[in-house]
Coordinates of N, CA and C in Angstrom, one line a residue:
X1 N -44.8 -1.6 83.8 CA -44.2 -2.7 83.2 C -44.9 -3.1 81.9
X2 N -44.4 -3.5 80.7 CA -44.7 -3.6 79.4 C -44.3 -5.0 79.3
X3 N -44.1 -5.8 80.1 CA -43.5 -7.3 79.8 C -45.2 -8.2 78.7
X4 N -45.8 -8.0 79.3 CA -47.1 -8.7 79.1 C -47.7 -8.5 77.9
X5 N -48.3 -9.4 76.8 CA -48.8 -8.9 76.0 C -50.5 -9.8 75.7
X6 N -51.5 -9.1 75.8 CA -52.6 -10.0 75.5 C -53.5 -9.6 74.0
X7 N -54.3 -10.6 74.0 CA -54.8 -11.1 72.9 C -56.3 -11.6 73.3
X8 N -56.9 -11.6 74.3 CA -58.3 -12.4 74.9 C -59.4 -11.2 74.6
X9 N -59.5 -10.4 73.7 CA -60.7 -10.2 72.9 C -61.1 -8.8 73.9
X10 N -59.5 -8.0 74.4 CA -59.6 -7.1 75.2 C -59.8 -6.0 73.9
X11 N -60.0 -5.2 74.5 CA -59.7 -3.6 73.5 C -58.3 -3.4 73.1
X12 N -58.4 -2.5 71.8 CA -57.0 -2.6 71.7 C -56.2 -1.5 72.5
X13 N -55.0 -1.8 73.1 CA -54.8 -0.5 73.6 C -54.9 1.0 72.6
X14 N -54.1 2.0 73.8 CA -53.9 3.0 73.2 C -52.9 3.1 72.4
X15 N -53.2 3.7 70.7 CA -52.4 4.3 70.0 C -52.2 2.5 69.1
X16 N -52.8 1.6 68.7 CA -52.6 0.6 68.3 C -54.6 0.6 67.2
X17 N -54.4 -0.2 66.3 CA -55.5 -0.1 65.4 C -55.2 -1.2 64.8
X18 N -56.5 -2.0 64.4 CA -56.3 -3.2 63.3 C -55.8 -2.8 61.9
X19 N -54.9 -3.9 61.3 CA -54.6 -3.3 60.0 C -55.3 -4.2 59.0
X20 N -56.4 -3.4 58.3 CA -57.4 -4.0 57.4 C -56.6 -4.6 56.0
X21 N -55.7 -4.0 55.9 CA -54.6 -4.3 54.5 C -53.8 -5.4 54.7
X22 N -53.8 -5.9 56.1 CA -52.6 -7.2 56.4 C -52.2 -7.6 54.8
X23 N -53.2 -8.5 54.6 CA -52.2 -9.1 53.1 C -51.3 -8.6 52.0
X24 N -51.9 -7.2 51.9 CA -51.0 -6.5 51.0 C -49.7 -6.4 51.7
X25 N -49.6 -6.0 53.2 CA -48.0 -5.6 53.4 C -47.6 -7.0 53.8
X26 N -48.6 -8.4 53.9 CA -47.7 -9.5 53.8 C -47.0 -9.6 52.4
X27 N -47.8 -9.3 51.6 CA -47.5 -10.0 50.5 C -45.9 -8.7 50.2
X28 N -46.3 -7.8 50.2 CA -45.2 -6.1 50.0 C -44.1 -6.8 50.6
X29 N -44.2 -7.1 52.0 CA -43.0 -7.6 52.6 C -41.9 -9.1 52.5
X30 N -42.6 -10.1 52.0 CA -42.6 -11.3 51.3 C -41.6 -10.9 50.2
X31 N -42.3 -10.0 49.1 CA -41.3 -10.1 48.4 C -40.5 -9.1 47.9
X32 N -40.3 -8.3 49.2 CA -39.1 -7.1 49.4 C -37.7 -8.1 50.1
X33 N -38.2 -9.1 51.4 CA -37.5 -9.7 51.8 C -36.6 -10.7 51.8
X34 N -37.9 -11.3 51.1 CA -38.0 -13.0 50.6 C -38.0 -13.4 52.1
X35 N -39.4 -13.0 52.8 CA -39.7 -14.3 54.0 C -40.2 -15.8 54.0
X36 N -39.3 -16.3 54.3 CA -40.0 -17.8 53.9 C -39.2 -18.0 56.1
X37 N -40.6 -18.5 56.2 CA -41.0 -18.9 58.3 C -39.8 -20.6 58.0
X38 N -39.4 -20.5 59.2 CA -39.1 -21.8 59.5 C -38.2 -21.9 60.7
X39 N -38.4 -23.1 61.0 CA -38.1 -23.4 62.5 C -37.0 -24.0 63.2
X40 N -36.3 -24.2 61.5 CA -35.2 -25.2 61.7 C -33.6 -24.4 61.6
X41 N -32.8 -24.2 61.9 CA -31.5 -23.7 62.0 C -30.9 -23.6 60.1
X42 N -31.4 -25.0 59.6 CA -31.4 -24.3 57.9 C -31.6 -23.3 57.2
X43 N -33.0 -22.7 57.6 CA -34.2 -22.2 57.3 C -33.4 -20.5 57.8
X44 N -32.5 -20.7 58.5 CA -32.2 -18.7 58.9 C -31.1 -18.3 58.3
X45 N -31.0 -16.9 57.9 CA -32.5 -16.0 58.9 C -33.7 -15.9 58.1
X46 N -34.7 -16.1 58.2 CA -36.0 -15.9 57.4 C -36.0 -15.1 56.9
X47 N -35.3 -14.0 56.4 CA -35.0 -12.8 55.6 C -34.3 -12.3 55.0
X48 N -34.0 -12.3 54.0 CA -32.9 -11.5 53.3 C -32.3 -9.9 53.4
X49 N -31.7 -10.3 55.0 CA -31.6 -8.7 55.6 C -31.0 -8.0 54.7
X50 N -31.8 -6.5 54.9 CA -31.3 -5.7 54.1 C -30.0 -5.3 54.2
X51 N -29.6 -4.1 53.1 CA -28.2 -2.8 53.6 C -29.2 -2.0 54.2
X52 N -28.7 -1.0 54.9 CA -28.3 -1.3 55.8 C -28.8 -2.1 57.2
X53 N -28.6 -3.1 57.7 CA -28.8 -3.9 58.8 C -27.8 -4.1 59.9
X54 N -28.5 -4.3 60.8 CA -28.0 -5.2 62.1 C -28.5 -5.8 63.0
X55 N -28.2 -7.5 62.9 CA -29.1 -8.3 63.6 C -28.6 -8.8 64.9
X56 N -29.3 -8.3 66.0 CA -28.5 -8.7 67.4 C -28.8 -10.1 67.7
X57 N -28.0 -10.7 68.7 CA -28.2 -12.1 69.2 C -28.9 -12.0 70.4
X58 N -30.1 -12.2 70.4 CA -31.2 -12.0 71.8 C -30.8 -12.9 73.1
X59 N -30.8 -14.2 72.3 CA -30.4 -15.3 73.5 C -29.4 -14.6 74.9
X60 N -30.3 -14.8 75.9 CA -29.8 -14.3 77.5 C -29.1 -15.2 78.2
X61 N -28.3 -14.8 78.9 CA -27.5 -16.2 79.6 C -28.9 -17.0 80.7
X62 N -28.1 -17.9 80.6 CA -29.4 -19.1 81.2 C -29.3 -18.9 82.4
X63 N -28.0 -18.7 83.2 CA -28.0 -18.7 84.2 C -28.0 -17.1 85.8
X64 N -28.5 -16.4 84.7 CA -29.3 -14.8 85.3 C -30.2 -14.9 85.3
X65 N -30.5 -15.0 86.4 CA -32.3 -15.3 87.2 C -32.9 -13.6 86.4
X66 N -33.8 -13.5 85.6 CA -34.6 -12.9 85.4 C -33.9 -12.1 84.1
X67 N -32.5 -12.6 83.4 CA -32.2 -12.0 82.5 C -33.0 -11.9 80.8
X68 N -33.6 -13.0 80.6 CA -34.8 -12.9 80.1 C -35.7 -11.5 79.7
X69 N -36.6 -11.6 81.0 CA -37.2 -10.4 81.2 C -36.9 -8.7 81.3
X70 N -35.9 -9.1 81.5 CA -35.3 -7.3 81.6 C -35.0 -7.2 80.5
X71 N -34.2 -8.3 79.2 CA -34.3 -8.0 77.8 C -35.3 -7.1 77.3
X72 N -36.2 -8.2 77.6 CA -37.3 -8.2 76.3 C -38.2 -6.4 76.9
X73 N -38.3 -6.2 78.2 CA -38.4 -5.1 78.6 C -37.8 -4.0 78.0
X74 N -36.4 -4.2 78.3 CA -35.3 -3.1 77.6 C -35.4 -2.8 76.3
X75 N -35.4 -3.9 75.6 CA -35.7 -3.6 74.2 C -37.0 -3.2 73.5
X76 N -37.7 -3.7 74.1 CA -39.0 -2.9 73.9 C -39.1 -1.6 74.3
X77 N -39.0 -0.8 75.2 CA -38.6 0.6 75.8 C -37.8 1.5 75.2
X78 N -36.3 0.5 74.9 CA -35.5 1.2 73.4 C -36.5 1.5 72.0
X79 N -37.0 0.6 71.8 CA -37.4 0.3 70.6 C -38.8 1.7 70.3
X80 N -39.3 1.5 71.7 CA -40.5 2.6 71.6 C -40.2 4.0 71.8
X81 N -38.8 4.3 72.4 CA -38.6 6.0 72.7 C -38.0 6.0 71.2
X82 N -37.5 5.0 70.5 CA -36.9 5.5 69.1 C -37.7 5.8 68.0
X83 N -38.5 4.7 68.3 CA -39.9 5.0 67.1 C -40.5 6.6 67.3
X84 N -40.6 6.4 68.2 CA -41.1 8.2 68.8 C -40.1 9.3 68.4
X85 N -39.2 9.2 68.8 CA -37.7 10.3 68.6 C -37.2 10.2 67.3
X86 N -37.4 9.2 66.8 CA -36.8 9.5 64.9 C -37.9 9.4 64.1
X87 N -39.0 9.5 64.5 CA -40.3 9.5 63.3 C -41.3 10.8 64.0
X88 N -40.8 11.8 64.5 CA -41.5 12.5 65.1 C -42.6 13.5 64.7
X89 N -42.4 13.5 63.1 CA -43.8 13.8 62.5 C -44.8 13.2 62.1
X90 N -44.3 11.5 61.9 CA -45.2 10.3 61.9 C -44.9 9.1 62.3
X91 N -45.1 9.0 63.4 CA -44.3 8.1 64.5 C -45.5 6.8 64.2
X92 N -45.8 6.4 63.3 CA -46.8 4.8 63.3 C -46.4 4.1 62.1
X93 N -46.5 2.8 62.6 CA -45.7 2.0 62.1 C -46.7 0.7 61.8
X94 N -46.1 0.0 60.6 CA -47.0 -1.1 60.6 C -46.8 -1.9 61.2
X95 N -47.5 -3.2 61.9 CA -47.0 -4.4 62.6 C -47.4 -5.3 62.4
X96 N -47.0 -6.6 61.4 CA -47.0 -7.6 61.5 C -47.0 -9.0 62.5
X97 N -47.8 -9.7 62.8 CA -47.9 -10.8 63.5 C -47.9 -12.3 62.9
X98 N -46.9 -12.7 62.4 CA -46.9 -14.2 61.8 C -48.0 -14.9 62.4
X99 N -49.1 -15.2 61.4 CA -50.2 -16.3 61.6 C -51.4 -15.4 62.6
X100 N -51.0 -14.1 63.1 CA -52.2 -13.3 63.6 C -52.6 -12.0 62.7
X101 N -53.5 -11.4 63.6 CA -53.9 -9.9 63.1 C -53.0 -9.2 63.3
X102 N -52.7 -8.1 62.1 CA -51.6 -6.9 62.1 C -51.9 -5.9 62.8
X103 N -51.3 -4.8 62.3 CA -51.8 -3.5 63.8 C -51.1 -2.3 62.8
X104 N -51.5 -1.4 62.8 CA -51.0 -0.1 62.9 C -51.0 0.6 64.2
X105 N -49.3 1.2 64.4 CA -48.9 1.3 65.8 C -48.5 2.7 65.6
X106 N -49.4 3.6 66.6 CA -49.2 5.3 66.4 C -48.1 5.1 67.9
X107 N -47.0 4.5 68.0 CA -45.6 4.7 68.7 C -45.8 5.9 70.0
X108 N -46.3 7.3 69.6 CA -46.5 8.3 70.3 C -47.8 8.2 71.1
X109 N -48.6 7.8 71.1 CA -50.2 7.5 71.4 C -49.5 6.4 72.4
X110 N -48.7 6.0 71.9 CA -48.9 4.3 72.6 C -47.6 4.8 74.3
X111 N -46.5 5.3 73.8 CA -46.0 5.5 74.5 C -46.6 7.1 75.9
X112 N -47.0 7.7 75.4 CA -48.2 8.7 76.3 C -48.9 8.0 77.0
X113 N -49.4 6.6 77.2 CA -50.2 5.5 77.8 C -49.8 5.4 79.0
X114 N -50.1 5.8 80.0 CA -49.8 5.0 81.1 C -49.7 3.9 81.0
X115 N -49.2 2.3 81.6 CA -49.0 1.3 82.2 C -49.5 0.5 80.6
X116 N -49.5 1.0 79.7 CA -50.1 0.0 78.2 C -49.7 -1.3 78.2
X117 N -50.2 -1.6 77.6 CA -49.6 -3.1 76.9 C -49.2 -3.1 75.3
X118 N -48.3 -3.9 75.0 CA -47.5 -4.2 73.8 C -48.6 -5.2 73.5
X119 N -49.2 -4.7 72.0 CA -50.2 -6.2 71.8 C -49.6 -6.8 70.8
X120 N -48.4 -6.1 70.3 CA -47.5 -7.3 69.6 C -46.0 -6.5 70.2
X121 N -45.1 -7.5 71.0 CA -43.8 -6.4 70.9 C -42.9 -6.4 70.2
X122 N -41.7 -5.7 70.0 CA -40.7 -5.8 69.2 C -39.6 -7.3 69.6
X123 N -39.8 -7.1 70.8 CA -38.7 -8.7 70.8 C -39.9 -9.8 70.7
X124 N -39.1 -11.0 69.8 CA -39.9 -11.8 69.0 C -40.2 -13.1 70.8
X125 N -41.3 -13.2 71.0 CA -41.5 -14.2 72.3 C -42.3 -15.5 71.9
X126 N -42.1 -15.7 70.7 CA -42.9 -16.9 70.5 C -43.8 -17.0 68.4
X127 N -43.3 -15.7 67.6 CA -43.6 -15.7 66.5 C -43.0 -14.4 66.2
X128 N -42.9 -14.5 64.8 CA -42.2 -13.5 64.0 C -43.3 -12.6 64.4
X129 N -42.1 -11.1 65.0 CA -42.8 -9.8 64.8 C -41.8 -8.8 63.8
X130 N -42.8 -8.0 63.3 CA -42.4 -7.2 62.2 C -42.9 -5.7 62.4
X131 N -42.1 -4.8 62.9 CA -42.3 -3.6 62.6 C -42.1 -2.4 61.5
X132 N -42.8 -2.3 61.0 CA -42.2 -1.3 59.4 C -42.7 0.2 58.8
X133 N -41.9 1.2 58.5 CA -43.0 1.7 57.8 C -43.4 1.5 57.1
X134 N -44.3 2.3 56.7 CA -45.6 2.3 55.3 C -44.6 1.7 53.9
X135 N -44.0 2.9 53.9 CA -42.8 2.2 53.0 C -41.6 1.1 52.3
X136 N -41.8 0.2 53.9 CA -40.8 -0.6 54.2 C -39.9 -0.3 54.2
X137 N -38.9 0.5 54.4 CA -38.1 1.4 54.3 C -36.7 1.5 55.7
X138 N -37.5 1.3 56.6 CA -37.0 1.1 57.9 C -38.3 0.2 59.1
X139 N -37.1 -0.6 59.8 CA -37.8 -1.4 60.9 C -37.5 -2.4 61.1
X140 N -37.9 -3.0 62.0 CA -37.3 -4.3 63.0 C -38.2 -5.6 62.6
X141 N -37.1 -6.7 62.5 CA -37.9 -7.7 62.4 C -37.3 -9.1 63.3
X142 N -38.1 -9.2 64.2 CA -37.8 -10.2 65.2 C -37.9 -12.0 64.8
X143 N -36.6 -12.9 65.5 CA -37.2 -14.2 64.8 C -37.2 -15.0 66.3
X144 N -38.3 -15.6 66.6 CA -38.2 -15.9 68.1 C -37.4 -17.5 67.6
X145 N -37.5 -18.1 66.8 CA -36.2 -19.2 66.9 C -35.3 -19.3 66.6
X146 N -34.5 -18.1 65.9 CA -33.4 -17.9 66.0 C -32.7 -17.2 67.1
X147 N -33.7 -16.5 67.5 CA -33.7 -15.2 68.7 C -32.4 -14.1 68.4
X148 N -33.4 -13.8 67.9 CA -32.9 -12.6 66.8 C -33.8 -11.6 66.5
X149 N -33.1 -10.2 66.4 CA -34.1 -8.9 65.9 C -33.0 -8.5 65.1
X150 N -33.5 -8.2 63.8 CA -33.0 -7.1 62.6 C -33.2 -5.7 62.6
X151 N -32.5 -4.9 62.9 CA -32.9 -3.8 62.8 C -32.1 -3.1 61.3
X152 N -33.0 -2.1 60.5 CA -32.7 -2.0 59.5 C -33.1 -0.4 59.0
X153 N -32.6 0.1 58.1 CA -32.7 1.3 57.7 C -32.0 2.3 58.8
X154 N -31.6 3.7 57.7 CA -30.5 4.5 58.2 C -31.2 5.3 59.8
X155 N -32.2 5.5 59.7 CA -32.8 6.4 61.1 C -32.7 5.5 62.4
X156 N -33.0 4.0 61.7 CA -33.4 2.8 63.1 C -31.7 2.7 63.5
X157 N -31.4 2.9 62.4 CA -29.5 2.4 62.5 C -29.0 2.9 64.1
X158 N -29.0 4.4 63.7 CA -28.7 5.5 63.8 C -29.3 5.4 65.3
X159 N -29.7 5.2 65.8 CA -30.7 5.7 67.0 C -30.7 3.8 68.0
X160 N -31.7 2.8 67.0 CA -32.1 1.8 68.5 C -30.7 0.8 67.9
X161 N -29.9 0.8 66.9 CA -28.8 -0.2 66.9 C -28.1 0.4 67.5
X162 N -27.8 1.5 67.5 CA -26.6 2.4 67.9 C -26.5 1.8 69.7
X163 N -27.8 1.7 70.1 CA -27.9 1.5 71.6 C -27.9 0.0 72.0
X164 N -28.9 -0.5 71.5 CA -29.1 -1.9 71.4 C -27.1 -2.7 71.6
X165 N -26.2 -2.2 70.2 CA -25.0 -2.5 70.6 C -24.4 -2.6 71.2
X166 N -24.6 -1.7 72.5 CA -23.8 -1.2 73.7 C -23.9 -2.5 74.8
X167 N -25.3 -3.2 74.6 CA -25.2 -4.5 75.4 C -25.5 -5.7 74.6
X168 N -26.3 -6.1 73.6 CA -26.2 -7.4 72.8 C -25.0 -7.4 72.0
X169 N -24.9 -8.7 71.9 CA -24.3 -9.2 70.8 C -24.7 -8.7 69.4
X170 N -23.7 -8.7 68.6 CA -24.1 -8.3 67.0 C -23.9 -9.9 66.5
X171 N -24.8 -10.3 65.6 CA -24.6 -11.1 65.1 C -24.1 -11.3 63.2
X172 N -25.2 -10.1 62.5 CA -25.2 -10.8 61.6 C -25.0 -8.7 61.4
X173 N -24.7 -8.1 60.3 CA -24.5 -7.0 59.7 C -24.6 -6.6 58.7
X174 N -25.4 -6.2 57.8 CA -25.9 -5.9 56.4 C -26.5 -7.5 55.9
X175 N -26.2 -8.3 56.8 CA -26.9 -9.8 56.4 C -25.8 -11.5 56.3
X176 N -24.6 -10.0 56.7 CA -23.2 -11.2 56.7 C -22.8 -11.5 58.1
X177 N -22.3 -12.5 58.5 CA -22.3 -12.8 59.8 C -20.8 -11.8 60.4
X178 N -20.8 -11.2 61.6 CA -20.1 -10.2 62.2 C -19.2 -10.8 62.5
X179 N -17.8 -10.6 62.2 CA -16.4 -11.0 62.0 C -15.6 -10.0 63.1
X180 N -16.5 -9.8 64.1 CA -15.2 -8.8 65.3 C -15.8 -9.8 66.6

């Protein structure tokens, strides 16, 4: 189970590394995206989703005892066989943590883990998470108060939206709100 994610001054897991550069790919990402954080229904989406995108609607029904959890499971397990399966000659990715430490995520290391833990996951549980390449080029960016993930670029398209669709809602698509 991958539900859990800690932060109490454990080791980092496997296939995860501090990212010494945080500010440069804050600042790289800032103004690729135009992130500006906020908490208010004004304020979204915090990013000027790219082309190509697609932003699912996370929010679970309230009333499925444990539908919550099997999300953020599901989508994290999507999200990790894809990083692995479409980046298979360099499956690591940068990771962003709104107001914490960043990470470089070797995806394949991490996934070979028995029983690991997510020390930031892809579904947003309480602060913007940010998955990217080096490039910024492709990757997910989660907003836990909109409850929302962006997924973006042609490989992520192609692979964890393609799946992701089959049960979330679509909400928002290249950045415009989904008209079907």
């Amino acid at each position: 189970m991958m539900r859990h994610t800690h932060n109490f001054g454990s080791p980092l897991p496997n296939g995860w590394t501090t990212l010494d550069d945080q500010d440069r790919y804050w600042d790289r990402f800032t103004d690729r995206f135009g992130f500006r954080p906020g908490i208010t229904e004004s304020t979204w989406p915090a990013i000027a989703e790219p082309t190509p995108s697609i932003t699912f609607d996370l929010n679970a029904p309230a009333d499925i005892s444990g539908a919550w959890q099997s999300r953020f499971d599901a989508v994290n397990a999507e999200a990790l066989r894809c990083f692995v399966c479409e980046f298979p000659d360099d499956p690591t990715f940068v990771v962003l943590d709104w107001q914490h430490p960043g990470y470089r995520l070797d995806a394949a290391l991490h996934a070979a883990t028995r029983d690991t833990e997510w020390r930031v996951p892809v579904y947003p549980n309480g602060d913007y998470y940010i998955f990217l390449r080096d490039d910024l080029s492709e990757g997910t960016f989660g907003h836990p108060w909109e409850k929302t993930l962006c997924v973006f670029g042609e490989r992520l398209l192609g692979s964890l939206a393609l799946t992701l669709a089959t049960w979330l809602p679509v909400k928002r698509i290249d950045g415009q709100p989904d008209s079907a």
